[in-house]
XYZ file of C-alpha atoms in Angstrom:
476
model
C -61.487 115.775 80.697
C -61.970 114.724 77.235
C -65.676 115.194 75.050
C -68.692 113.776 75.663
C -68.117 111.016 73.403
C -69.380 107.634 74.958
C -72.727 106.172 74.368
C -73.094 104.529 78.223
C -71.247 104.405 81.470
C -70.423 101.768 83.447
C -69.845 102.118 87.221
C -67.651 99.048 88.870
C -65.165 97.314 86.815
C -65.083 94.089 88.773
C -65.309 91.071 86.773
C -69.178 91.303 85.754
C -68.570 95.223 84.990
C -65.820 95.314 83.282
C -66.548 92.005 81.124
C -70.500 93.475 80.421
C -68.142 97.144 79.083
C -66.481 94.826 76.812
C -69.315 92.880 75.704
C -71.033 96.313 75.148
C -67.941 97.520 72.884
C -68.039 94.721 70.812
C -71.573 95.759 69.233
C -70.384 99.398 68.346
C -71.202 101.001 71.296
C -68.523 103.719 73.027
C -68.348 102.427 76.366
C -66.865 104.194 79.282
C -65.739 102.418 83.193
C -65.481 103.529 86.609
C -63.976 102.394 89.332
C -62.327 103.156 92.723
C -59.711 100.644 91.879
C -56.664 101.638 89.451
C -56.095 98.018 88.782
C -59.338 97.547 87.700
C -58.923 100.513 85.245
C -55.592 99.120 83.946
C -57.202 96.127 83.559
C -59.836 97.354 80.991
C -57.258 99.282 79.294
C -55.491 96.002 79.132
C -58.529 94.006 77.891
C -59.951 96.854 75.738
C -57.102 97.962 73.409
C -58.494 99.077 70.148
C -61.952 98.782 71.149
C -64.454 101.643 72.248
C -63.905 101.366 76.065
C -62.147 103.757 78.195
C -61.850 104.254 82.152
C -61.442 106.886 84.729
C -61.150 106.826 88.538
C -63.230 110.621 88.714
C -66.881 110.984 89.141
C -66.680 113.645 87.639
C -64.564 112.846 84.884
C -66.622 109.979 84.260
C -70.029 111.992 84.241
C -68.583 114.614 81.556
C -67.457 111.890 78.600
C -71.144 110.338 79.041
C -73.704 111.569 75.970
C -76.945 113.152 77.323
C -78.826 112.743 78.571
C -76.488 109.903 80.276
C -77.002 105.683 80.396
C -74.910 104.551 83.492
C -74.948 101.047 84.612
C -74.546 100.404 87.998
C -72.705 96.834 88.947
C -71.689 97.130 91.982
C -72.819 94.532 95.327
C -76.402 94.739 96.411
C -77.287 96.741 99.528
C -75.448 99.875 100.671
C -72.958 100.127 97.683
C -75.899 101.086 95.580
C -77.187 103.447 98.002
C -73.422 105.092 98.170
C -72.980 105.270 94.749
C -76.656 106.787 93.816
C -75.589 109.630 96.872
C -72.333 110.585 95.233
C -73.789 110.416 91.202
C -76.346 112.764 92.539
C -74.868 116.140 92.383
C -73.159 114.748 88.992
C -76.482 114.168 86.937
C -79.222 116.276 85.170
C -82.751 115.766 84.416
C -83.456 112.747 82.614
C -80.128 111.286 83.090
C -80.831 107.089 83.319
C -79.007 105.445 86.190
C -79.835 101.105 85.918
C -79.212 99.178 89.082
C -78.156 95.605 87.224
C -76.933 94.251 90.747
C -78.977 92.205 92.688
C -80.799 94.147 94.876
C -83.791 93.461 96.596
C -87.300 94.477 94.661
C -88.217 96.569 97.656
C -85.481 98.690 97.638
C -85.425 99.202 93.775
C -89.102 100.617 94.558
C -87.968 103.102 96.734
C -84.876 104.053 94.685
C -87.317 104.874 92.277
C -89.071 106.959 93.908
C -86.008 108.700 95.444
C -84.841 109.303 91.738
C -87.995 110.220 90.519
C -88.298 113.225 92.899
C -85.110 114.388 91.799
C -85.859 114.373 87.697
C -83.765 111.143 86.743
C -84.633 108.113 85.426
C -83.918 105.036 87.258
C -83.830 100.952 86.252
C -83.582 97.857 88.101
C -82.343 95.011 85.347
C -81.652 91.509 86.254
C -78.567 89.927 84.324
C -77.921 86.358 84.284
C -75.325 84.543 82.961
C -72.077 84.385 85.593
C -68.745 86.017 83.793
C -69.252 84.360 80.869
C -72.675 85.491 80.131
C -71.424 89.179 80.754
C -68.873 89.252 78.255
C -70.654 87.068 75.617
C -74.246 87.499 75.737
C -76.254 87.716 79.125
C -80.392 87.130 79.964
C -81.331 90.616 80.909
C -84.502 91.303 82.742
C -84.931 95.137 83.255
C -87.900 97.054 84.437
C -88.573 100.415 85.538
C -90.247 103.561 83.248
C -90.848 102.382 79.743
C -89.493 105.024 77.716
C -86.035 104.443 80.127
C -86.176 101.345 78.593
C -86.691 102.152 75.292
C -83.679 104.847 75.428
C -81.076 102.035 75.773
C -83.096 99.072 73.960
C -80.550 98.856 71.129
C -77.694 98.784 73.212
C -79.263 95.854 75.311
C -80.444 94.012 72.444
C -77.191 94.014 70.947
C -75.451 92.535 73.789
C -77.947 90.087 75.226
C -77.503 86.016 74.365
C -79.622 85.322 71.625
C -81.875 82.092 70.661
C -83.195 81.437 67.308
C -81.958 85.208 66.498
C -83.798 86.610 69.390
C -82.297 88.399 71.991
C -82.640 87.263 75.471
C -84.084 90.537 76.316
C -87.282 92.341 76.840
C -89.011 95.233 78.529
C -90.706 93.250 81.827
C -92.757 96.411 83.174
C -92.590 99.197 85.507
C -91.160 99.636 88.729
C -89.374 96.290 90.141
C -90.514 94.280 87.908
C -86.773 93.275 86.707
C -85.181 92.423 89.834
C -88.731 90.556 91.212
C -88.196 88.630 87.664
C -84.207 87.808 88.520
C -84.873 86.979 91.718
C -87.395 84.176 90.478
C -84.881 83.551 88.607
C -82.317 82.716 91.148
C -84.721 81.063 93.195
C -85.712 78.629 90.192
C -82.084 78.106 90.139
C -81.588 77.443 93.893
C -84.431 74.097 93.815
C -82.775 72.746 89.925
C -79.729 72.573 91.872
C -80.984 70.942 94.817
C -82.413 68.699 92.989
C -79.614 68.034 90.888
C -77.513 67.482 94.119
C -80.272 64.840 95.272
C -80.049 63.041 92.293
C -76.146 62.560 92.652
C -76.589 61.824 96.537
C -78.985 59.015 95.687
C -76.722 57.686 92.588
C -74.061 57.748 94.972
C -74.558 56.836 98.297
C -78.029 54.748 97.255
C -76.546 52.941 94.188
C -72.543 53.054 94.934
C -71.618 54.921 91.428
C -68.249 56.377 90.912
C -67.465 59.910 89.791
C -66.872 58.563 86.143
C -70.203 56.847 85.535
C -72.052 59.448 87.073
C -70.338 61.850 84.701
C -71.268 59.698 81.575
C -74.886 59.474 82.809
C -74.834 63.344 83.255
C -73.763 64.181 80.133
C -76.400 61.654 78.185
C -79.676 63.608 80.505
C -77.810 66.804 78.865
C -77.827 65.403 75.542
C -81.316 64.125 75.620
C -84.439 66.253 76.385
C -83.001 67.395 79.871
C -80.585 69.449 77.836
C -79.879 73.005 80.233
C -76.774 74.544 81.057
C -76.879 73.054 84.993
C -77.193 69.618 83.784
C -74.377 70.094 81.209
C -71.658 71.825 83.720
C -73.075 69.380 86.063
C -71.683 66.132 83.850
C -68.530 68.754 83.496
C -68.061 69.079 87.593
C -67.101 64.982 87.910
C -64.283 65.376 85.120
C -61.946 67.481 86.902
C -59.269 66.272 88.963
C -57.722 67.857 92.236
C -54.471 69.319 91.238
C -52.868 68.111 94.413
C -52.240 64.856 93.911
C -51.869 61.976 96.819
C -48.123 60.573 97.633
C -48.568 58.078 95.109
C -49.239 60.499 92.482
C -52.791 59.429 91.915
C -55.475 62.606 91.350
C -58.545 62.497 92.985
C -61.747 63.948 91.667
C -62.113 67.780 93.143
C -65.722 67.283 93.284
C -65.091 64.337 96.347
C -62.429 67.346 98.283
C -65.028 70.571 98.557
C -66.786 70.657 101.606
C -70.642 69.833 101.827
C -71.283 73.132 102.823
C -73.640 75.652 100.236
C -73.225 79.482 100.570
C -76.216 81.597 99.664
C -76.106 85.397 99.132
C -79.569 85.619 99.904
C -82.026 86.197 96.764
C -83.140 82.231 97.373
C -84.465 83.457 100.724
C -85.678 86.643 99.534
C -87.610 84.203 97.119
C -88.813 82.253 99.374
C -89.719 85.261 101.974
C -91.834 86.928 99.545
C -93.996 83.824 98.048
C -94.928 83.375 101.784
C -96.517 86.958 101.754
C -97.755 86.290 98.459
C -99.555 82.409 99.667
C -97.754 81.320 96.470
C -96.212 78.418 97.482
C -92.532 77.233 96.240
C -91.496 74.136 98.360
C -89.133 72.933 95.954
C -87.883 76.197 96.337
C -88.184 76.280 99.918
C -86.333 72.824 100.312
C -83.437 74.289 98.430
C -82.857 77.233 100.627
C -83.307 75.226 103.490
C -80.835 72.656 102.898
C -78.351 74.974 102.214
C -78.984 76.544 106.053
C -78.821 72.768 107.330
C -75.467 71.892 105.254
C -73.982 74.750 107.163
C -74.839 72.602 110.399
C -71.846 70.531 109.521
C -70.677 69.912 113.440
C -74.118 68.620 114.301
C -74.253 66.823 111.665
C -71.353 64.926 111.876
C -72.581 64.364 115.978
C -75.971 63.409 114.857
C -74.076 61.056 112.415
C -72.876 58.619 115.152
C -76.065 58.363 117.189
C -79.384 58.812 115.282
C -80.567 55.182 113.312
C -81.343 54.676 109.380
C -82.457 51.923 107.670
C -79.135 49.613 107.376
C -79.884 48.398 103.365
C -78.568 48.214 99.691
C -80.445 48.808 96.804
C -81.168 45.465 95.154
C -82.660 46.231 92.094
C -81.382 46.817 88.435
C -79.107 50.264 88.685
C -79.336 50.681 85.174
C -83.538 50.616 85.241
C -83.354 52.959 88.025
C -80.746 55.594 86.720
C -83.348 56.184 83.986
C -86.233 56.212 86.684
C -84.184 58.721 88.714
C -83.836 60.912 85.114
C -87.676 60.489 84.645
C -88.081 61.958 88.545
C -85.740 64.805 87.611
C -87.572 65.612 84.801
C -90.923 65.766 86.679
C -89.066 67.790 89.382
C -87.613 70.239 86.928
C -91.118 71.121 85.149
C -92.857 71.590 89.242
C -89.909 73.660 89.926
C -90.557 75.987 86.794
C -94.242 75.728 87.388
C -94.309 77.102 91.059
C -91.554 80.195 90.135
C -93.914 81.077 87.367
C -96.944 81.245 89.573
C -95.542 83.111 91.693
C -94.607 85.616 89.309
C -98.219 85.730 87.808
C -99.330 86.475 91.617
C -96.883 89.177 91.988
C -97.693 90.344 88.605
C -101.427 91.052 89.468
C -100.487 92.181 93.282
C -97.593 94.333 92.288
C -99.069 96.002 88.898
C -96.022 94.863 86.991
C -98.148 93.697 83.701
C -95.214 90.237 82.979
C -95.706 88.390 80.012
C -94.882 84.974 81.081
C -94.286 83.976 77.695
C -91.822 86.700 77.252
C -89.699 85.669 80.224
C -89.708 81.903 79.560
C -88.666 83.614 76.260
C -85.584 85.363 77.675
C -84.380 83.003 79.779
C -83.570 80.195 77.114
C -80.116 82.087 76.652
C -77.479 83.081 78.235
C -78.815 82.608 81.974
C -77.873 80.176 84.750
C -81.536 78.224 84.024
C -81.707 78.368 80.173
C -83.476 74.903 79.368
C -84.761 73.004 76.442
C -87.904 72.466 78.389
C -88.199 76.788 78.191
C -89.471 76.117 74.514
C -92.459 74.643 75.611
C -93.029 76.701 78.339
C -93.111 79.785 76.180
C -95.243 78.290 73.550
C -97.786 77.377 76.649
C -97.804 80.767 77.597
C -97.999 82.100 74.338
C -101.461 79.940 73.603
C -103.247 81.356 76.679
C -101.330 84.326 78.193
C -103.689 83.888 80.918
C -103.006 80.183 82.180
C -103.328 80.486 85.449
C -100.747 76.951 86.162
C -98.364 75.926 83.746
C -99.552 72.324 84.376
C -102.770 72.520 83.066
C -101.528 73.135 79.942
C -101.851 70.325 77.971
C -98.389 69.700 76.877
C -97.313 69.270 80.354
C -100.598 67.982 82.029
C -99.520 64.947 79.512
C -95.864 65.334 80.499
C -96.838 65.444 84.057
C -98.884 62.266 84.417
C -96.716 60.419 82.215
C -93.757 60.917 84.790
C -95.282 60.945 87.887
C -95.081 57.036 88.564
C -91.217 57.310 88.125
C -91.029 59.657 90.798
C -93.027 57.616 93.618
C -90.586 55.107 92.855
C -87.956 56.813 93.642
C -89.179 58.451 96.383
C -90.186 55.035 97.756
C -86.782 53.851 97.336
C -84.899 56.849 98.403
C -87.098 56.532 101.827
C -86.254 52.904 102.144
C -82.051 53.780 101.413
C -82.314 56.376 104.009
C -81.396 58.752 101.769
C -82.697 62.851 102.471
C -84.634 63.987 99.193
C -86.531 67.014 100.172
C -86.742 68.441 97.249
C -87.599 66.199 95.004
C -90.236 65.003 97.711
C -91.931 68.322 97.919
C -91.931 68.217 94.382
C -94.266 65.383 94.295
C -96.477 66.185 97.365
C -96.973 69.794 96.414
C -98.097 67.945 92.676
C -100.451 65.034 95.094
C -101.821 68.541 96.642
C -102.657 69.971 93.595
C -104.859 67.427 91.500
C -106.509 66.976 95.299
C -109.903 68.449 95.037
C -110.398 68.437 98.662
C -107.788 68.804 101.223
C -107.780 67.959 104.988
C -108.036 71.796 105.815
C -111.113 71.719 106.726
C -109.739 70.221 109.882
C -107.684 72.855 110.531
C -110.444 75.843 109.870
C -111.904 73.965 112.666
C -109.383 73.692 115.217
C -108.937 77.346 114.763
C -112.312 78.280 115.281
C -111.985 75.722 118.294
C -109.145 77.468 120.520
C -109.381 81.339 118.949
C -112.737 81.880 117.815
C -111.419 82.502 113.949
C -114.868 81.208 112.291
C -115.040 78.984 109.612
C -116.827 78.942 106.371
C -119.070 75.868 105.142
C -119.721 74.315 101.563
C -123.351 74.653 101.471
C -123.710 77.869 101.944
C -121.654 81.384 102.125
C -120.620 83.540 105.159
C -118.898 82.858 108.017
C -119.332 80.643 111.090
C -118.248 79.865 114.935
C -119.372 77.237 116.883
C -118.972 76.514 120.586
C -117.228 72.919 120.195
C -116.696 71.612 123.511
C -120.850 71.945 123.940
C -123.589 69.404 123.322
């Protein structure tokens, strides 16, 4: 079976795996892959010649070349692959052997899969990673959590492979338990409302002001080039370049972009995101619009029905397109920051509820690299973080309460606009009333304490004085 020779193991060579093994074995480290597949083996012995990296189809094998106590990385699909794979390592591993879930899986069930390993004397990770194919073999986000001295064990091995910004690695110990995954899946729900409202912008540039594919690329790439600078915006710009490599009769290419069907998969951590800030009263509706527009896209037959028979306003946009493409960039931006600002309260929630100790500063840290949300706008985050650890909203930091007012004209006017096109912007919409809720020292739910306390008795409390209160309503 060969010596136990290899600093870390890597269980499924798909492309993330087996790209991640490679990545690892071009910092020094021995790096060894499993997989049920023999063409995924061949392929890393392909990819890998003269580097560090070896592969095996055996458990067993696999479990006897690993240094102890053992490192094995587990990327295989969320759900009951991990649960499969932690059954058969089982009988394989000894005490203190480290076993790091860097799927997607669900916070919940890392929890109990720590607990599970635990009781049996092994040490167990979930770790977020970010950054698509690319990321994996060239420097990922990672966002691990779990027992701290786990972490510690393989902290030079991370560090070495994660992105890096300003020669820091886009890595850091989150805290205990779940805390990774809770942090990735943030992650991908921040990711799930930038897109949405990326998509809303190019609906309403469009269908609202009649742009082509080419001047919507150009204005693209200038918001990536100017303070709007992120990775989404900049393969965004990249998306209306490419042309459909089936070409019509005549020989003329059409964009791709205008041949893909309006119709958004999910693979579920947006929900998951959005699930667990309802039990946490956190609210995310920029969030929330983004995971529900990708259930209603998938509603294409009614769509198209409700097409021919419900009304919209019948109107052009009359005004000067070039004053209102920098109007709709000025909503973006405003949009972006709210987006940011409701995924990091929610994480400060679950931080306190959850005992997972996150230093926000230290996440908006690790996610300028490498990840699928790494932003220019992440500097300032961290550095608001940084100057009160404790700030309990990113916008009342004064950077971005600044920021914030400063932009929040543009995006009435757009809104106003986009209502009198007929044009859908839920996002960006919820953006700006969740922002109108926010600076509103006293909201209308007063009414609704009292209608509850009306028809079920649920008592109400008052302003003047603590306690509370039911009153019989329909007497004198």
């Amino acid at each position: 079976m060969g010596q136990a020779t290899f600093d870390i193991g890597m269980v499924g060579l798909g492309v993330m795996g087996r790209n991640f093994l490679l990545n690892i074995a071009d910092h020094g480290f021995r790096a060894l892959g499993l997989d049920t597949d023999a063409g995924k083996v061949q392929a890393l012995a392909s990819e890998g010649q003269g580097k560090g990296v070896a592969g095996t189809l055996q458990p067993s094998e696999f479990t006897a070349r690993l240094k102890r106590p053992r490192a094995i990385i587990l990327l295989v699909p969320a759900g009951k692959a991990v649960d499969a794979v932690l059954g058969e390592f089982a009988p394989l591993l000894q005490k203190d052997d480290l076993v790091i879930d860097a799927g997607n899986s669900h916070f919940k069930d890392t929890d109990r899969r720590s607990k599970d390993m635990e009781a049996r004397g092994f040490l167990f990770m979930g770790m977020g990673v970010s950054g698509g194919e690319a990321g994996a073999r060239h420097g990922p986000s990672l966002m691990p959590g779990g027992p701290r001295p786990a972490y510690d064990r393989v902290r030079p091995i991370l560090e070495a492979v994660a992105a890096r910004v300003q020669n820091e690695p886009c890595v850091t110990y989150l805290g205990p338990g779940s805390a990774g995954h809770f942090v990735k899946m943030v992650h991908n729900g921040i990711e799930y409302g930038l897109m949405q409202l990326l998509a809303e912008t190019y609906d309403l540039m469009r269908r609202g002001l009649g742009l082509g594919n080419d001047d919507l690329q150009r204005i693209y790439q200038s918001w990536h080039e100017g303070e709007l600078n992120s990775f989404l915006v900049e393969i965004t710009a990249t998306v209306f370049k490419k042309l459909d490599d089936r070409p019509l009769p005549s020989g003329e290419r059409r964009h791709l972009l205008d041949m893909i069907l309006d119709v958004a998969r999910q693979k579920g951590t947006g929900k998951w995101t959005s699930q667990e800030a309802m039990d946490l009263q956190s609210p995310i509706p920029v969030i929330d619009a983004a995971v529900g527009m990708r259930d209603l896209s998938a509603h294409d037959k009614e769509r198209a029905a409700a097409s021919q028979l419900l009304r919209g306003p019948i109107t052009v946009f009359q005004g000067d397109k070039q004053a209102f493409t920098e109007q709709v960039r000025k909503a973006y931006h405003f949009a972006l920051i709210l987006t940011y600002a409701q995924g990091l309260t929610m994480l400060r929630k679950a931080s306190s509820t959850y005992g997972y100790q996150l230093n926000l500063a230290e996440v908006a840290r690790i996610w300028r690299g490498g990840c699928i949300i790494r932003a220019a706008v992440l500097e300032d985050i961290r550095a608001a973080y940084q100057k009160k650890p404790d700030l309990e909203h990113l916008l009342l930091d004064g950077t971005f309460t600044e920021r914030i007012n400063d932009l929040q004209g543009e995006v009435r006017g757009v809104v106003r606009s986009a209502v009198g096109l007929g044009i859908a912007l839920p996002a960006l919409g919820g953006a700006l009333a969740y922002y109108d809720a926010l600076r509103t020292p006293r909201l209308p739910l007063n009414l609704i304490q009292a209608q509850r306390d009306y028809f079920g008795a649920h008592t109400y409390e008052r302003i003047d004085r603590p306690g509370t209160f039911h009153t019989k309503w329909d007497e004198g």
